[in-house]
CSV table of C-alpha atoms in Angstrom, one decimal:
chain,number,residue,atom,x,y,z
C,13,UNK,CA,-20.2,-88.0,-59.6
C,14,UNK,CA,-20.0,-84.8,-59.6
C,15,UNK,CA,-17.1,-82.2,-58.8
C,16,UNK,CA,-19.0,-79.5,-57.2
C,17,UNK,CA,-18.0,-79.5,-53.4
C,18,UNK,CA,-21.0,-77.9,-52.1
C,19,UNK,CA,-22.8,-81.1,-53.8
C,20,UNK,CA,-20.7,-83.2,-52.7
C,21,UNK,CA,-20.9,-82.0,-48.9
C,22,UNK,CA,-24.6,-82.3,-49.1
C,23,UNK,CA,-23.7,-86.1,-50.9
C,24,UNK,CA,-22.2,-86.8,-47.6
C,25,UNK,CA,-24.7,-84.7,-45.0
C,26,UNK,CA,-28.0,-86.3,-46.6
C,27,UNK,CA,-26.5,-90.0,-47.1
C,28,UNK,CA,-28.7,-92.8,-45.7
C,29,UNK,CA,-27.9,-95.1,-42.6
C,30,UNK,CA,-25.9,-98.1,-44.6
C,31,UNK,CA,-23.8,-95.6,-46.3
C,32,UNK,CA,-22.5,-93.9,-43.2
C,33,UNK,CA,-21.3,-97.2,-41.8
C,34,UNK,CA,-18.9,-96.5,-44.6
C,35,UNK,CA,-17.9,-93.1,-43.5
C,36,UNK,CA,-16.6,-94.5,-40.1
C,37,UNK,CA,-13.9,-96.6,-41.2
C,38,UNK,CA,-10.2,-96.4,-40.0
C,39,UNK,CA,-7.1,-97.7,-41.0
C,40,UNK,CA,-5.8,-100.6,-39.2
C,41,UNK,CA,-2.1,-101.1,-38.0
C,42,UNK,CA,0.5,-102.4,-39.8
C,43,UNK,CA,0.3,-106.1,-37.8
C,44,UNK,CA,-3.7,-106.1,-38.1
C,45,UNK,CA,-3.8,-105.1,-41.6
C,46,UNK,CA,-1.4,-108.0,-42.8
C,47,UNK,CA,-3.4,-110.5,-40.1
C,48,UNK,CA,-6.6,-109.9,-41.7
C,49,UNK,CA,-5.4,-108.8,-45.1
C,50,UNK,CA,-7.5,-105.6,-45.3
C,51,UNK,CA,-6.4,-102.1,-45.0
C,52,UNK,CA,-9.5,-100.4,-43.0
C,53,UNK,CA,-12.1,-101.4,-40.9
C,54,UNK,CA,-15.0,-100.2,-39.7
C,55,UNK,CA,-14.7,-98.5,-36.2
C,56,UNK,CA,-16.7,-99.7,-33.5
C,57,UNK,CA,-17.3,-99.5,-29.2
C,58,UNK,CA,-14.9,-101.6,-27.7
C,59,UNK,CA,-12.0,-100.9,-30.6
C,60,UNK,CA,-8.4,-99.3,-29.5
C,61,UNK,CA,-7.3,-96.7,-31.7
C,62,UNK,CA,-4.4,-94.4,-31.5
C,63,UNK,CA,-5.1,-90.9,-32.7
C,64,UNK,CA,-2.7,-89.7,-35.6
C,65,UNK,CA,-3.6,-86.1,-36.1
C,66,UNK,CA,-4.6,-82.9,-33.9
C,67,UNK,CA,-4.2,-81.8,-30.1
C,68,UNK,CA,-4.4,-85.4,-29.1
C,69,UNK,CA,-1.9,-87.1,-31.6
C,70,UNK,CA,-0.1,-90.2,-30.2
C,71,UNK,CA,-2.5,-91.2,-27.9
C,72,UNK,CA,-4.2,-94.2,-27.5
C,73,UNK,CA,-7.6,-94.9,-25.9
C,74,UNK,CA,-10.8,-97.3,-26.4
C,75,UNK,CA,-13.3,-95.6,-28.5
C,76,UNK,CA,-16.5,-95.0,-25.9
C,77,UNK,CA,-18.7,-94.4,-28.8
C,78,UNK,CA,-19.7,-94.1,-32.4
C,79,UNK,CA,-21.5,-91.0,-33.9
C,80,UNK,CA,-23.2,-92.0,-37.3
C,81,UNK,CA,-25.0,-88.9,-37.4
C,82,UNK,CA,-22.0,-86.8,-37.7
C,83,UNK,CA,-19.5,-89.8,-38.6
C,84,UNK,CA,-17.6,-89.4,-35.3
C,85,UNK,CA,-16.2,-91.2,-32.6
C,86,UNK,CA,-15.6,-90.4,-28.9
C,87,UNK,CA,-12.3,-91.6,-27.7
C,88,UNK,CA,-11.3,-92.7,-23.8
C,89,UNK,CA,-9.3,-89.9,-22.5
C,90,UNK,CA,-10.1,-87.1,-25.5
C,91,UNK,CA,-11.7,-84.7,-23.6
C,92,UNK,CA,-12.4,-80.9,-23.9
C,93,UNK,CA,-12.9,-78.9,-20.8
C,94,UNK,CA,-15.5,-76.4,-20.9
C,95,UNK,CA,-15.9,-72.8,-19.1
C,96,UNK,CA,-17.5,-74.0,-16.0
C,97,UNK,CA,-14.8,-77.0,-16.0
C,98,UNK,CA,-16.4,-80.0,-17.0
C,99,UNK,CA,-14.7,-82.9,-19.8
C,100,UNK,CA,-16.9,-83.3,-22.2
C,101,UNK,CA,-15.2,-86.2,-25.0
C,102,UNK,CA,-13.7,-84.5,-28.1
C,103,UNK,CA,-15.0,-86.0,-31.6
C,104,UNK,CA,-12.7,-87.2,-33.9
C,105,UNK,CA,-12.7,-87.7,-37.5
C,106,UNK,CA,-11.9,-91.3,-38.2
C,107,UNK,CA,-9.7,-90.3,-41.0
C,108,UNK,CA,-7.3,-89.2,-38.2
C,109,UNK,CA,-6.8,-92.4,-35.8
C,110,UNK,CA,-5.6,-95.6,-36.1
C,111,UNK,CA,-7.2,-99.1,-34.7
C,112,UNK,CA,-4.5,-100.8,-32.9
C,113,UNK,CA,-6.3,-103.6,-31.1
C,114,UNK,CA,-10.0,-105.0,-32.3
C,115,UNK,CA,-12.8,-105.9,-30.1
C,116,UNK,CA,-13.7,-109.1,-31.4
C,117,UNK,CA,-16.7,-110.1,-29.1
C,118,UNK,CA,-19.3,-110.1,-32.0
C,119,UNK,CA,-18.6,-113.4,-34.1
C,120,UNK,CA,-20.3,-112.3,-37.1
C,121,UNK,CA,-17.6,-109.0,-37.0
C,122,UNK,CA,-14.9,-111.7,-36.4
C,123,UNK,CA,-16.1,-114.3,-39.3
C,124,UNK,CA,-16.1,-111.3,-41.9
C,125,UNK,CA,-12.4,-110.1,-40.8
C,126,UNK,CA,-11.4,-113.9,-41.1
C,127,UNK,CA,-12.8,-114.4,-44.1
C,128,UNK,CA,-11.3,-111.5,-45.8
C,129,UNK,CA,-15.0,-109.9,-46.8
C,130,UNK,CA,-15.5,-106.3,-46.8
C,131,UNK,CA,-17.1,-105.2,-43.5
Protein backbone atom coordinates (compact mmCIF):
# COMPACT_ATOMS: atom_id res chain seq x y z
CA UNK A 1 0.00 0.00 0.00
CA UNK A 2 1.28 2.85 -0.69
CA UNK A 3 1.88 6.19 1.27
CA UNK A 4 1.29 8.77 -1.33
CA UNK A 5 -2.00 10.54 -0.38
CA UNK A 6 -2.89 11.68 -3.75
CA UNK A 7 -2.80 7.75 -4.51
CA UNK A 8 -4.47 6.98 -1.85
CA UNK A 9 -7.44 9.49 -2.46
CA UNK A 10 -7.80 8.18 -5.87
CA UNK A 11 -7.65 4.36 -3.88
CA UNK A 12 -10.68 5.49 -2.32
CA UNK A 13 -12.52 7.70 -5.30
CA UNK A 14 -12.12 4.80 -8.03
CA UNK A 15 -12.93 1.76 -5.49
CA UNK A 16 -15.60 -0.65 -6.78
CA UNK A 17 -19.20 -1.17 -5.37
CA UNK A 18 -18.33 -4.07 -2.61
CA UNK A 19 -15.54 -2.04 -1.24
CA UNK A 20 -17.53 1.08 -0.56
CA UNK A 21 -20.01 -0.95 1.53
CA UNK A 22 -16.89 -0.79 3.63
CA UNK A 23 -16.44 2.91 3.63
CA UNK A 24 -19.93 3.43 5.26
CA UNK A 25 -19.42 1.88 8.48
CA UNK A 26 -20.04 3.48 11.93
CA UNK A 27 -19.27 2.78 15.30
CA UNK A 28 -21.96 1.33 17.39
CA UNK A 29 -22.82 2.37 21.06
CA UNK A 30 -21.38 1.21 23.90
CA UNK A 31 -24.69 -1.26 24.78
CA UNK A 32 -24.90 -2.39 20.97
CA UNK A 33 -21.28 -3.10 20.63
CA UNK A 34 -21.15 -5.46 23.73
CA UNK A 35 -24.80 -7.06 22.52
CA UNK A 36 -23.40 -7.98 19.33
CA UNK A 37 -19.77 -8.20 20.16
CA UNK A 38 -18.53 -6.02 17.20
CA UNK A 39 -17.35 -2.57 17.24
CA UNK A 40 -18.81 -1.01 13.80
CA UNK A 41 -21.42 -1.71 11.61
CA UNK A 42 -22.40 -0.95 8.45
CA UNK A 43 -24.87 2.04 8.20
CA UNK A 44 -28.04 1.62 6.62
CA UNK A 45 -31.91 3.40 5.99
CA UNK A 46 -33.86 2.81 8.94
CA UNK A 47 -30.59 2.99 11.53
CA UNK A 48 -30.54 5.83 14.46
CA UNK A 49 -27.41 7.45 14.74
CA UNK A 50 -26.31 10.29 16.86
CA UNK A 51 -23.88 12.68 15.22
CA UNK A 52 -20.49 13.16 17.20
CA UNK A 53 -18.71 15.84 15.30
CA UNK A 54 -19.53 19.24 13.38
CA UNK A 55 -22.50 21.90 13.39
CA UNK A 56 -24.92 19.15 14.26
CA UNK A 57 -23.00 17.29 17.20
CA UNK A 58 -25.31 15.66 19.73
CA UNK A 59 -28.06 15.07 17.70
CA UNK A 60 -29.85 12.23 16.94
CA UNK A 61 -31.95 11.39 13.96
CA UNK A 62 -32.81 8.19 11.52
CA UNK A 63 -30.55 8.18 8.69
CA UNK A 64 -33.09 8.89 5.44
CA UNK A 65 -30.40 7.68 3.21
CA UNK A 66 -27.10 6.15 2.18
CA UNK A 67 -24.73 7.78 -0.44
CA UNK A 68 -22.24 5.02 -1.76
CA UNK A 69 -21.18 7.18 -4.44
CA UNK A 70 -19.66 9.68 -2.15
CA UNK A 71 -19.73 7.38 1.09
CA UNK A 72 -22.34 9.59 2.85
CA UNK A 73 -25.42 9.54 4.68
CA UNK A 74 -28.42 11.87 5.04
CA UNK A 75 -29.61 12.23 8.48
CA UNK A 76 -33.42 13.12 9.75
CA UNK A 77 -33.22 16.66 10.87
CA UNK A 78 -29.55 17.67 9.23
CA UNK A 79 -30.43 20.07 7.06
CA UNK A 80 -28.72 23.07 5.23
CA UNK A 81 -30.83 25.92 4.17
CA UNK A 82 -30.05 27.38 1.01
CA UNK A 83 -30.27 31.20 -0.40
CA UNK A 84 -33.76 31.03 -1.62
CA UNK A 85 -34.66 29.07 1.80
CA UNK A 86 -35.14 25.65 1.14
CA UNK A 87 -33.56 22.43 3.61
CA UNK A 88 -31.81 20.47 1.70
CA UNK A 89 -30.17 17.30 4.11
CA UNK A 90 -26.56 17.91 5.08
CA UNK A 91 -24.15 14.74 4.27
CA UNK A 92 -22.22 13.41 6.85
CA UNK A 93 -19.14 11.43 7.03
CA UNK A 94 -19.85 8.19 8.81
CA UNK A 95 -16.61 8.48 10.64
CA UNK A 96 -18.47 11.25 12.63
CA UNK A 97 -21.90 9.65 13.98
CA UNK A 98 -22.75 7.02 16.11
CA UNK A 99 -25.59 4.10 15.60
CA UNK A 100 -27.64 4.13 18.66
CA UNK A 101 -30.54 1.89 17.70
CA UNK A 102 -30.48 -0.70 14.54
CA UNK A 103 -33.14 -1.39 12.19
CA UNK A 104 -33.33 -4.97 12.22
CA UNK A 105 -36.18 -5.68 9.61
CA UNK A 106 -33.82 -7.49 7.12
CA UNK A 107 -33.22 -11.10 8.83
CA UNK A 108 -30.22 -11.84 6.83
CA UNK A 109 -28.64 -8.18 8.52
CA UNK A 110 -29.97 -9.61 11.91
CA UNK A 111 -28.55 -13.35 11.52
CA UNK A 112 -24.90 -11.84 10.63
CA UNK A 113 -25.08 -9.36 13.82
CA UNK A 114 -26.13 -12.49 15.82
CA UNK A 115 -23.77 -14.61 14.70
CA UNK A 116 -20.87 -12.37 15.33
CA UNK A 117 -19.86 -12.39 11.25
CA UNK A 118 -18.44 -9.31 9.79
CA UNK A 119 -21.16 -7.40 7.92
Amino acid sequence: MTQQPHKQREATRTAPLHERHRQVRAQLSDDLRETYGQRTVRVNEGDTVEVMRGDFADEDGEVVNVDLTDTVIHVEGVTNETVDGEEVPRPLETSNVRVTSLDLSDPVRQERLESGGDQ
